[in-house]
PDB file of C-alpha atoms in Angstrom:
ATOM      1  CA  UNK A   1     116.596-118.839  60.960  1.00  0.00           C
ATOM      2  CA  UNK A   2     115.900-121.387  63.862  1.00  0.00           C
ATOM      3  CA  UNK A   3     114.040-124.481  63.284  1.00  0.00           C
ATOM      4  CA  UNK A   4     110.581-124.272  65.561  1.00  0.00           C
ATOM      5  CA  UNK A   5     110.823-126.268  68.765  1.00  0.00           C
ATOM      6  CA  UNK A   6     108.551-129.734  68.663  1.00  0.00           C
ATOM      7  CA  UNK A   7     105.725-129.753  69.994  1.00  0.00           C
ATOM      8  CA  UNK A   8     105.312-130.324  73.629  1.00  0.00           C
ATOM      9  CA  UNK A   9     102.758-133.118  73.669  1.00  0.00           C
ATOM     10  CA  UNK A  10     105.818-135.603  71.868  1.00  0.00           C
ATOM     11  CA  UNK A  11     104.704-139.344  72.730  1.00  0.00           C
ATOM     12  CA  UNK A  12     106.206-140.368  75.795  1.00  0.00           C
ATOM     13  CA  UNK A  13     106.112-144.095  73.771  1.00  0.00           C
ATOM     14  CA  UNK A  14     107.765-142.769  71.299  1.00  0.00           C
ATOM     15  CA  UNK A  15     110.469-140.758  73.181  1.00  0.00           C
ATOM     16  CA  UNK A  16     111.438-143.639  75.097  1.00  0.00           C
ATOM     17  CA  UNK A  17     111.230-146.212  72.915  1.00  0.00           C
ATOM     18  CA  UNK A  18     113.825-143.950  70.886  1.00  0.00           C
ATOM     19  CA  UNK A  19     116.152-142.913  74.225  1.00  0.00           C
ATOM     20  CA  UNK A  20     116.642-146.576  75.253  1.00  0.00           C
ATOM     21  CA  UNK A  21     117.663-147.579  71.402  1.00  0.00           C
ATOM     22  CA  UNK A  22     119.455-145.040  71.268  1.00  0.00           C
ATOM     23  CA  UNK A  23     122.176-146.015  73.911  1.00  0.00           C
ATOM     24  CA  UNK A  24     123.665-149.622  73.668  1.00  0.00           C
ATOM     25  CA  UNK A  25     123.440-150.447  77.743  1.00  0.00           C
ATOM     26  CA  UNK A  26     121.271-150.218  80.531  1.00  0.00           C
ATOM     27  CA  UNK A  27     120.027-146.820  81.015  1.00  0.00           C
ATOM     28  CA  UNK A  28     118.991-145.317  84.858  1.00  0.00           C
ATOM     29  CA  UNK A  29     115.101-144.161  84.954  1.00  0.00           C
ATOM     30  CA  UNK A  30     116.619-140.771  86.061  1.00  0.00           C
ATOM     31  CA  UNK A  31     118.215-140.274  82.938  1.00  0.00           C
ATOM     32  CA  UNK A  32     114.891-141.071  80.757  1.00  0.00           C
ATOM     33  CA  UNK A  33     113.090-138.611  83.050  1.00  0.00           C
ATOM     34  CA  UNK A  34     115.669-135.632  82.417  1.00  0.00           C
ATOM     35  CA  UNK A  35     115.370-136.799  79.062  1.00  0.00           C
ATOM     36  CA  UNK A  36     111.519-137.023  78.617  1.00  0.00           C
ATOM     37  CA  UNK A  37     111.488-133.568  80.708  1.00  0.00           C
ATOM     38  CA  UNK A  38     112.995-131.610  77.678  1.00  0.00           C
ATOM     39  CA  UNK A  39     109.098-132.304  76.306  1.00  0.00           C
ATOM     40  CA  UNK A  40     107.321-131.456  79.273  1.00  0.00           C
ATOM     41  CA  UNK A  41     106.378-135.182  79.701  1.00  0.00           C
ATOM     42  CA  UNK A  42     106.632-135.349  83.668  1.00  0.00           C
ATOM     43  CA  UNK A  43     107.500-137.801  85.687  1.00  0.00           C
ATOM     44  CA  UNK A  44     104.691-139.415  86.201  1.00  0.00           C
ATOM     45  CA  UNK A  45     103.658-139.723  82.847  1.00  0.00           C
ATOM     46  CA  UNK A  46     107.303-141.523  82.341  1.00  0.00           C
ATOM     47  CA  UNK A  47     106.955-143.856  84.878  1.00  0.00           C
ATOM     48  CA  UNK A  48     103.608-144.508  83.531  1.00  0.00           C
ATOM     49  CA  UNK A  49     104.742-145.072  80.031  1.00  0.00           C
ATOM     50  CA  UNK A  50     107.756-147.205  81.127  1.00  0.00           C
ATOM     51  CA  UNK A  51     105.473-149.654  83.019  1.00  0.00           C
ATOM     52  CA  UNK A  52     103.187-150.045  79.805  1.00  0.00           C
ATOM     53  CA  UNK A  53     106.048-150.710  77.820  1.00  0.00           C
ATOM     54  CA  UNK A  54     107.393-153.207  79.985  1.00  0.00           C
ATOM     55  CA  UNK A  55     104.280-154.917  80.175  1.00  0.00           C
ATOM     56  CA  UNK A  56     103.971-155.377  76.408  1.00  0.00           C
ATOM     57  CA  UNK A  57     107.205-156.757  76.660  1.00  0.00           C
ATOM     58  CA  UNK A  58     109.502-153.998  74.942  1.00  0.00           C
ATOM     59  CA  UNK A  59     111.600-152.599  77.509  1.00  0.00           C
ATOM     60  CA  UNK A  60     112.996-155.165  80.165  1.00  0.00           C
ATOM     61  CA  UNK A  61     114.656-153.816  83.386  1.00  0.00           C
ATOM     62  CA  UNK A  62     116.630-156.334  84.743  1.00  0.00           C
ATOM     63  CA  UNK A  63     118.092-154.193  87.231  1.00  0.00           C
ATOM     64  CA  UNK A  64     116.303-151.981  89.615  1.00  0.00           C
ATOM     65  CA  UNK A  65     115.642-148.756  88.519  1.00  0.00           C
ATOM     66  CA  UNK A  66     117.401-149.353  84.876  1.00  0.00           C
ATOM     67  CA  UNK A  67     115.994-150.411  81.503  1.00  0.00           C
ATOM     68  CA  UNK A  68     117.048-151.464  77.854  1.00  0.00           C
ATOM     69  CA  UNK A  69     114.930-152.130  74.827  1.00  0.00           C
ATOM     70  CA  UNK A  70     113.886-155.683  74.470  1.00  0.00           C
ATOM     71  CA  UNK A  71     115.968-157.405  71.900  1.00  0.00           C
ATOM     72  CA  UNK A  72     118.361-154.953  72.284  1.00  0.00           C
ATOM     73  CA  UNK A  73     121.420-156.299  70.508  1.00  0.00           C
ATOM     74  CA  UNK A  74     118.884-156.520  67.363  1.00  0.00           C
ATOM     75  CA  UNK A  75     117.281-152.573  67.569  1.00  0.00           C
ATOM     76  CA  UNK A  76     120.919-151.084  68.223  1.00  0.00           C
ATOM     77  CA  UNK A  77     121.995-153.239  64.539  1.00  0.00           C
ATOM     78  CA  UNK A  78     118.791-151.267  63.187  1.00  0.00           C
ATOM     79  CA  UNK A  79     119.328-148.225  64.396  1.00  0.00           C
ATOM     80  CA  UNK A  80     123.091-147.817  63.338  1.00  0.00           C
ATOM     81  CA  UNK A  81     121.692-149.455  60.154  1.00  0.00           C
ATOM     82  CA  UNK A  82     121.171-145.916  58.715  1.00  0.00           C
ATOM     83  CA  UNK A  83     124.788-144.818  59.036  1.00  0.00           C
ATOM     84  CA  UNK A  84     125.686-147.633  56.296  1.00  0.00           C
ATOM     85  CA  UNK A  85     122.844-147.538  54.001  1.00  0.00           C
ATOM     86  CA  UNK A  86     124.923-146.661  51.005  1.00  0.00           C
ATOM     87  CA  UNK A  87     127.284-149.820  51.311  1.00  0.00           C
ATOM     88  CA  UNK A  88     123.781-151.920  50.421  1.00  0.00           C
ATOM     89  CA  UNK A  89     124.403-150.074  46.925  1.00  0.00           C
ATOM     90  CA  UNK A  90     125.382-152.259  43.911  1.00  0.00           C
ATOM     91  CA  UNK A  91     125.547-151.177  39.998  1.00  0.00           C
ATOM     92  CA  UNK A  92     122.496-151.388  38.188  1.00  0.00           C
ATOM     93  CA  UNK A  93     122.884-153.666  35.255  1.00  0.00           C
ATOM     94  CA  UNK A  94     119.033-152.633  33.998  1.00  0.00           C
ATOM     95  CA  UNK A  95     117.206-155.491  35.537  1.00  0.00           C
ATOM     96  CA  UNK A  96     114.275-155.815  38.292  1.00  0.00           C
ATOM     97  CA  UNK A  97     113.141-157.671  40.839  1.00  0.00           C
ATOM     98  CA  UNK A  98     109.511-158.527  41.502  1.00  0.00           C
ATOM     99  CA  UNK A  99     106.724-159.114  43.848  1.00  0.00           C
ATOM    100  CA  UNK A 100     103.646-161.315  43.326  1.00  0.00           C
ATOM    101  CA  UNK A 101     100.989-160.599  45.898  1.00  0.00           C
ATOM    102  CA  UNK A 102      97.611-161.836  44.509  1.00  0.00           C
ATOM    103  CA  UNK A 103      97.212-164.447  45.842  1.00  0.00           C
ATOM    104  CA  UNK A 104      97.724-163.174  49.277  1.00  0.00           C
ATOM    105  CA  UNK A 105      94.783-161.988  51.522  1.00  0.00           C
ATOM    106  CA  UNK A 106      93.919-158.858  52.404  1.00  0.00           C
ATOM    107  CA  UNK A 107      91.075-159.503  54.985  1.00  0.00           C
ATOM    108  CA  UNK A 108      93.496-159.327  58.198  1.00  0.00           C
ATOM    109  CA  UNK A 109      94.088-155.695  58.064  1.00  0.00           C
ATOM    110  CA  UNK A 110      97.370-156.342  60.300  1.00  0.00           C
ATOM    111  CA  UNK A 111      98.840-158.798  58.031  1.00  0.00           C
ATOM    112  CA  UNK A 112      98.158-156.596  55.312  1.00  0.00           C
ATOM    113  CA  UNK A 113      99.617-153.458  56.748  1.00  0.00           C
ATOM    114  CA  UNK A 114     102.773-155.483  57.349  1.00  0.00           C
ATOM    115  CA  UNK A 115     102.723-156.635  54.350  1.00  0.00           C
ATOM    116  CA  UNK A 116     102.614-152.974  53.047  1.00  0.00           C
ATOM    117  CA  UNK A 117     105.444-151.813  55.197  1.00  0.00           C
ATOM    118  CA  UNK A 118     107.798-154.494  54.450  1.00  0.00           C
ATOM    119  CA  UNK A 119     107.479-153.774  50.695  1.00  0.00           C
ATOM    120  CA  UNK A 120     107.297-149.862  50.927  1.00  0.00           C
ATOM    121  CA  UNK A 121     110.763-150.284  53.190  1.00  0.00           C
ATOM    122  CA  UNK A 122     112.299-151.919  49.921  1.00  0.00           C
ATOM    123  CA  UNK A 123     111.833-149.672  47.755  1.00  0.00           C
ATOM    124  CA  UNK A 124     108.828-151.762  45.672  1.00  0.00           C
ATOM    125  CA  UNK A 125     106.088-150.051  44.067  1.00  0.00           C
ATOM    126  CA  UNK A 126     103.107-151.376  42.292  1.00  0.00           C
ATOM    127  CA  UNK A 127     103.583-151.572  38.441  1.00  0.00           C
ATOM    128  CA  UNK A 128      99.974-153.544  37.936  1.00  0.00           C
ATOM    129  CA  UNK A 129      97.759-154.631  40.511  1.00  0.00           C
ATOM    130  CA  UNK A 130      99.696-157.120  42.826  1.00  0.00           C
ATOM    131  CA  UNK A 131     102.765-156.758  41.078  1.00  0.00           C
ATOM    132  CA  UNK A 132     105.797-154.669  42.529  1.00  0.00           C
ATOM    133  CA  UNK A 133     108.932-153.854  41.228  1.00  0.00           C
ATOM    134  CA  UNK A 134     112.382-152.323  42.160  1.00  0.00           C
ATOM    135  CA  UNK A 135     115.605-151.568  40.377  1.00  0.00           C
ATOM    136  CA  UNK A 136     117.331-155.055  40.973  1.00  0.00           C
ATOM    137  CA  UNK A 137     120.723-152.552  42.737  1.00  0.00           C
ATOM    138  CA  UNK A 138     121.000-153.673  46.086  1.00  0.00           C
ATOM    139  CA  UNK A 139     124.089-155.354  47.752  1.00  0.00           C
ATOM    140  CA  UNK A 140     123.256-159.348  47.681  1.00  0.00           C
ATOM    141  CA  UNK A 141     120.976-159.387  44.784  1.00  0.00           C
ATOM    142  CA  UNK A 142     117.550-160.928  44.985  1.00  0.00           C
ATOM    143  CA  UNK A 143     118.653-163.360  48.147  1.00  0.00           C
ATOM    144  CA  UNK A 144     119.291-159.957  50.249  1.00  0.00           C
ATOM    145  CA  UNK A 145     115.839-158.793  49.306  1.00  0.00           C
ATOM    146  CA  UNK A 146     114.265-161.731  49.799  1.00  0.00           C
ATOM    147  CA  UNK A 147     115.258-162.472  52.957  1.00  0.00           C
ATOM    148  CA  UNK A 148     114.775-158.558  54.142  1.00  0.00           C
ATOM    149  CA  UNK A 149     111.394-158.703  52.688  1.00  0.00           C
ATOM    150  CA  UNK A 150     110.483-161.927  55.074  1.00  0.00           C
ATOM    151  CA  UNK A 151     112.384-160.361  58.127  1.00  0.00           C
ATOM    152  CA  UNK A 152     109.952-157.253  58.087  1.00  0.00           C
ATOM    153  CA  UNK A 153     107.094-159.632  57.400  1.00  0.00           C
ATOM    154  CA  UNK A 154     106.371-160.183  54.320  1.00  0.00           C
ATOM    155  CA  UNK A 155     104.577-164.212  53.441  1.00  0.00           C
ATOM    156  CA  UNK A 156     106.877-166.653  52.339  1.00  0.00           C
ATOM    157  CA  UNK A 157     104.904-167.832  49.675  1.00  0.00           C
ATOM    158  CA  UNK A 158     104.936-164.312  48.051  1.00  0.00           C
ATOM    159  CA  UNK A 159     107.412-165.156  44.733  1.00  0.00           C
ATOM    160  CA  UNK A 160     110.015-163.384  44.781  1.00  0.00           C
ATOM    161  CA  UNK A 161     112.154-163.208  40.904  1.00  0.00           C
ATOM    162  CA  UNK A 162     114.064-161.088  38.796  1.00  0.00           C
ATOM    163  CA  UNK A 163     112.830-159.346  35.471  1.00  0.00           C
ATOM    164  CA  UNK A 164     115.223-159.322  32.870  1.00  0.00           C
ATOM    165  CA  UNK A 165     113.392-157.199  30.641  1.00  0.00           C
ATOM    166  CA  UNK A 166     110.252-155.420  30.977  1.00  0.00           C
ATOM    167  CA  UNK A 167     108.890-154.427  27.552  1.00  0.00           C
ATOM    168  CA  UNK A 168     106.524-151.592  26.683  1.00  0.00           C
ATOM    169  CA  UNK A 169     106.346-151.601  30.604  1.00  0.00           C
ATOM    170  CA  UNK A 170     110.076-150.425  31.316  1.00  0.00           C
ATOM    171  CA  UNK A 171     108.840-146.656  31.021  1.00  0.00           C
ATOM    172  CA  UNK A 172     106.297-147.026  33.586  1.00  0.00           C
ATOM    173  CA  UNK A 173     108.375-148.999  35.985  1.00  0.00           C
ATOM    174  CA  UNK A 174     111.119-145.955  35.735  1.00  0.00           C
ATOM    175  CA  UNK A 175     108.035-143.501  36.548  1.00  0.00           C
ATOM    176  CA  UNK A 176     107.058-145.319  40.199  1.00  0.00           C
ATOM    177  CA  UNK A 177     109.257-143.143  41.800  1.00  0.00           C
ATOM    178  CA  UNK A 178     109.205-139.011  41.882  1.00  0.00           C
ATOM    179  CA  UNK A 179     112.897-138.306  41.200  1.00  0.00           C
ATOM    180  CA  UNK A 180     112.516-134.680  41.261  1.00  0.00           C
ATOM    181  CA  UNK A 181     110.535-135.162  44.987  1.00  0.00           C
ATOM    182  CA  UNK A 182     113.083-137.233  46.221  1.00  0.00           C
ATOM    183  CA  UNK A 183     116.048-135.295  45.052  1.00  0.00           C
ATOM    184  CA  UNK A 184     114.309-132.141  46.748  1.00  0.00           C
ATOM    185  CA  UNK A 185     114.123-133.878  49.958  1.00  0.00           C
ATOM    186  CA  UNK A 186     117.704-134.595  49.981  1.00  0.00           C
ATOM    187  CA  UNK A 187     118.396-131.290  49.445  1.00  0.00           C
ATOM    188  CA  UNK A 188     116.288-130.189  51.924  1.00  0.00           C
ATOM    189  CA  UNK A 189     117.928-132.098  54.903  1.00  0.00           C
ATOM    190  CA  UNK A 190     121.281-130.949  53.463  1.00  0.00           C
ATOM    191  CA  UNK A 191     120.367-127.153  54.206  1.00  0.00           C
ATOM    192  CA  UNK A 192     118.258-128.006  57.208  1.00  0.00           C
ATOM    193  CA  UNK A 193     120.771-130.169  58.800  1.00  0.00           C
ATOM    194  CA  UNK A 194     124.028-128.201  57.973  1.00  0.00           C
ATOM    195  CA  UNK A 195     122.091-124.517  59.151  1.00  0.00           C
ATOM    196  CA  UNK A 196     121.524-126.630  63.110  1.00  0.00           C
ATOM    197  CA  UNK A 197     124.949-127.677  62.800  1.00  0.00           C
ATOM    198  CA  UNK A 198     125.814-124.360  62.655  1.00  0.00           C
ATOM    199  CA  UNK A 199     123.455-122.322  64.915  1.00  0.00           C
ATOM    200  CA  UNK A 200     123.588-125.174  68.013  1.00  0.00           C
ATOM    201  CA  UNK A 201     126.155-122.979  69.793  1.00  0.00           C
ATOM    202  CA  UNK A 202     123.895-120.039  70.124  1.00  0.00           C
ATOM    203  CA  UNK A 203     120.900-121.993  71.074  1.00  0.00           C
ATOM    204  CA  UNK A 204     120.150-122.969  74.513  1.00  0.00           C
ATOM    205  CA  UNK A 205     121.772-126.260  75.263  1.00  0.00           C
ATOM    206  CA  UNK A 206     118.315-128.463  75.940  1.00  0.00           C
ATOM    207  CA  UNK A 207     116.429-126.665  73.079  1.00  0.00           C
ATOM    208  CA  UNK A 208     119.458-127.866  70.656  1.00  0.00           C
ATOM    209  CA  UNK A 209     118.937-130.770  72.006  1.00  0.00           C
ATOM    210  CA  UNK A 210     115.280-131.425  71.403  1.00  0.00           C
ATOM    211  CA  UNK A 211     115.711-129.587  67.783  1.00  0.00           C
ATOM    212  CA  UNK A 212     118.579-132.532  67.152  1.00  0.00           C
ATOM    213  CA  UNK A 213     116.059-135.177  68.200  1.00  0.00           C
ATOM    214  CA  UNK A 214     113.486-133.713  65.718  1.00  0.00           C
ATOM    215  CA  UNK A 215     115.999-133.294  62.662  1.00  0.00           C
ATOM    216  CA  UNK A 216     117.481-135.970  63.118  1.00  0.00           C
ATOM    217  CA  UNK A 217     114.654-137.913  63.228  1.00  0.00           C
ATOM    218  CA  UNK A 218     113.266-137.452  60.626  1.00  0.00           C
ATOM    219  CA  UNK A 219     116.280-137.546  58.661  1.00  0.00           C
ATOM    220  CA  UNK A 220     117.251-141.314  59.595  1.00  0.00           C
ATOM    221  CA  UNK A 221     113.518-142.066  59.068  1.00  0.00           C
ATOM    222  CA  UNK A 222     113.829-140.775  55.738  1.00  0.00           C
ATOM    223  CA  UNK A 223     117.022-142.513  55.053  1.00  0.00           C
ATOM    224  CA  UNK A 224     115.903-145.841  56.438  1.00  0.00           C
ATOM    225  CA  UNK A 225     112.506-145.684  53.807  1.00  0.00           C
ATOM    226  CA  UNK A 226     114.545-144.262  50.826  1.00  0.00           C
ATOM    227  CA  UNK A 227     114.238-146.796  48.298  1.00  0.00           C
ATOM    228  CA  UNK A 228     117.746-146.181  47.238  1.00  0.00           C
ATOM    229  CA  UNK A 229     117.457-146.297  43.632  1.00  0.00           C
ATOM    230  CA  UNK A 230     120.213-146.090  41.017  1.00  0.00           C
ATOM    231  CA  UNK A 231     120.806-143.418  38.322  1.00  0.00           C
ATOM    232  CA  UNK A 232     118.953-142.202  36.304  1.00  0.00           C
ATOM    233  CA  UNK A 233     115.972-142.878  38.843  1.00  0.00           C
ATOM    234  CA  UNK A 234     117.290-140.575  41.330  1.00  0.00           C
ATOM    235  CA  UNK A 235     120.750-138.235  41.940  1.00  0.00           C
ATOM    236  CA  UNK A 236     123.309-140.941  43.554  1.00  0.00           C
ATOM    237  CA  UNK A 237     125.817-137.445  44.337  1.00  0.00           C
ATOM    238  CA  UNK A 238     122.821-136.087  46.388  1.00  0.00           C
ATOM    239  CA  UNK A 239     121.831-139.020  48.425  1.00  0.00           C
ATOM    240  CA  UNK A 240     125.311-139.501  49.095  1.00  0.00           C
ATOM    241  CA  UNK A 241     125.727-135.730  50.371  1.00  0.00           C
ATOM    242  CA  UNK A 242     122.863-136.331  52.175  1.00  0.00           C
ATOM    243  CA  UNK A 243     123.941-139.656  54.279  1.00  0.00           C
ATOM    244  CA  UNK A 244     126.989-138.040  54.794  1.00  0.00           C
ATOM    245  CA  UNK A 245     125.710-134.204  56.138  1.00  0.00           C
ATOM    246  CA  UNK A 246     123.456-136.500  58.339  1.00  0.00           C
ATOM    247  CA  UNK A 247     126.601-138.859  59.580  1.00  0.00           C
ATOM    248  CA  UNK A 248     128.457-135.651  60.554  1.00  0.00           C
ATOM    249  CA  UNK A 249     125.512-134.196  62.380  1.00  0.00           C
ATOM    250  CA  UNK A 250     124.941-137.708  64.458  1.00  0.00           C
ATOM    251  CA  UNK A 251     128.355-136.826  66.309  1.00  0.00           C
ATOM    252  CA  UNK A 252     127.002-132.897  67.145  1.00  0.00           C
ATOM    253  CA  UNK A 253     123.610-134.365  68.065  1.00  0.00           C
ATOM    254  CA  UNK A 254     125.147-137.438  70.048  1.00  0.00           C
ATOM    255  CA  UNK A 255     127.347-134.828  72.371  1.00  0.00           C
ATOM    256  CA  UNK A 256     124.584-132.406  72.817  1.00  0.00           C
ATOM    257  CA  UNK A 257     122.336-135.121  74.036  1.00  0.00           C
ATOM    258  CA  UNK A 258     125.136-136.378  76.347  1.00  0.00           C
ATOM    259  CA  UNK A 259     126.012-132.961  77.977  1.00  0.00           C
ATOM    260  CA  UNK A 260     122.072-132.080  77.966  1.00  0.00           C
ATOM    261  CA  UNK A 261     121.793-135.723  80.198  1.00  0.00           C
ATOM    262  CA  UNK A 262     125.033-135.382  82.115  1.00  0.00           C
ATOM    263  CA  UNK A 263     125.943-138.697  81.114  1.00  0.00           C
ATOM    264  CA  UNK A 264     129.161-140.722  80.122  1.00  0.00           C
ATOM    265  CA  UNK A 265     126.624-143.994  78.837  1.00  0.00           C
ATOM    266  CA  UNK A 266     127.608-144.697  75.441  1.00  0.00           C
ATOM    267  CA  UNK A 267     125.159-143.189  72.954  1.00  0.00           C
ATOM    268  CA  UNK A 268     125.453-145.541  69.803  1.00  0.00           C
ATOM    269  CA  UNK A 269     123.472-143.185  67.546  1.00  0.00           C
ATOM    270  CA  UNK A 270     121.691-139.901  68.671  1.00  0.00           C
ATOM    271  CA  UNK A 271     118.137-140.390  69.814  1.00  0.00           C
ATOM    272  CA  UNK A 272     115.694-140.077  67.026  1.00  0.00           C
ATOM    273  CA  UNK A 273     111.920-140.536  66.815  1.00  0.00           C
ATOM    274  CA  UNK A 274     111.214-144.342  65.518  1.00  0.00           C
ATOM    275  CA  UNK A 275     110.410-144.852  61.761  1.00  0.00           C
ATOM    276  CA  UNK A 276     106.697-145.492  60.932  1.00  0.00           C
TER     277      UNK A 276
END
């Protein structure tokens, strides 16, 4: 059975945003008009939405009538950031790291939402009030996480430690995360992801397109906010599958996009709505 096609009131923002870090050059307005088309986003509504986002400063066109992502060097490392999640994986020897937030404030909603993100992208969940947690299993030990915790926004004078042991606690801490939920939703890409692979050849070429930019999407976002946690918190085999189903189906989506765009630009990854 086909996937439904995405709506057609997509977010030219979001579309383009995703387009431009999506290929690792400067891209033609033409080509982010064909490509904003497949949504019925016209024209003018393009041009429209490129000119905002050049005034905010997050598109630059240096060239007439071409445009990259601001800081594009950085957004193309983040976007093909995905595609090696897994190698941020270490054995878990048992211990934790922590996050001390209470003496933070939470007045400036923006700070606090950033806050929020940076330490939901980690993987950290609240064990008490103001105190998260994570399995202490990622690549670089607590240096790595502190210093992707500060990157995404996170105060420096937040501590930042490891827990050895956690006590009467340790059961709770192993219960911040829904295993079974997170196991199904790896599962669930696998079929949904491996059934497009599949049925793209019998679909029209710019609808397999658009139902690549929605699958995929929300596949990498899901990969890029996992909060990769070791056995027994989760099913390793499965996430692994998972990654992997949704590496293979970056090269089908990547030359359907191409063909669909009539382009020989270099596609780094294939265009996916931005993680919220």
């Amino acid at each position: 059975m086909n996937e439904p096609p995405p709506p057609a009131t997509t977010n030219p923002r979001s579309l383009l945003l995703a387009m431009l870090q999506a290929f690792s050059c400067d891209v033609p307005v033409q080509i982010l008009i064909r490509a904003a088309s497949l949504f019925d986003i016209d024209e003018n509504r393009t041009r429209v939405a490129l000119h905002r986002l050049r005034s905010k400063g997050l598109v630059v066109s240096e060239e007439r009538g071409t445009y990259h992502i601001a800081g594009a060097q950085v957004c193309n490392a983040q976007t093909a950031s995905w595609q090696r999640v897994l190698d941020r994986l270490q054995p878990w020897e048992g211990t934790w790291i922590g996050v001390y937030t209470a003496h933070l404030p939470r007045a400036d909603k923006t700070i606090a939402r950033r806050r929020d993100r940076a330490t939901h992208l980690v993987g950290l969940r609240e064990l008490q009030p103001t105190l998260l947690v994570r399995p202490e299993n990622l690549a670089g030990g607590i240096e790595e996480v502190r210093g992707r915790l500060h990157s995404l926004g996170l105060e420096p004078d937040a501590p930042i430690f490891s827990l050895s042991h956690l006590g009467p606690h340790e059961p709770i801490a192993r219960g911040l995360w829904d295993q079974m939920a997170l196991d199904e939703r790896y599962r669930r890409h696998i079929d949904r992801l491996t059934r497009l692979t599949l049925s793209v050849r019998s679909l029209h070429p710019e609808e397999a397109a658009r139902q690549a930019f929605v699958a995929g999407g929300e596949a990498v976002r899901d990969i890029l906010f996992d909060p990769l946690l070791p056995a027994p918190l989760v099913d390793p085999a499965t996430r692994e599958a998972f990654v992997e189903t949704m590496i293979a189906f970056d090269q089908v989506g990547r030359s359907l996009w191409s063909d669909v765009l009539d382009t020989d630009l270099p596609l780094q990854t294939i265009p996916t709505v931005e993680p919220r």
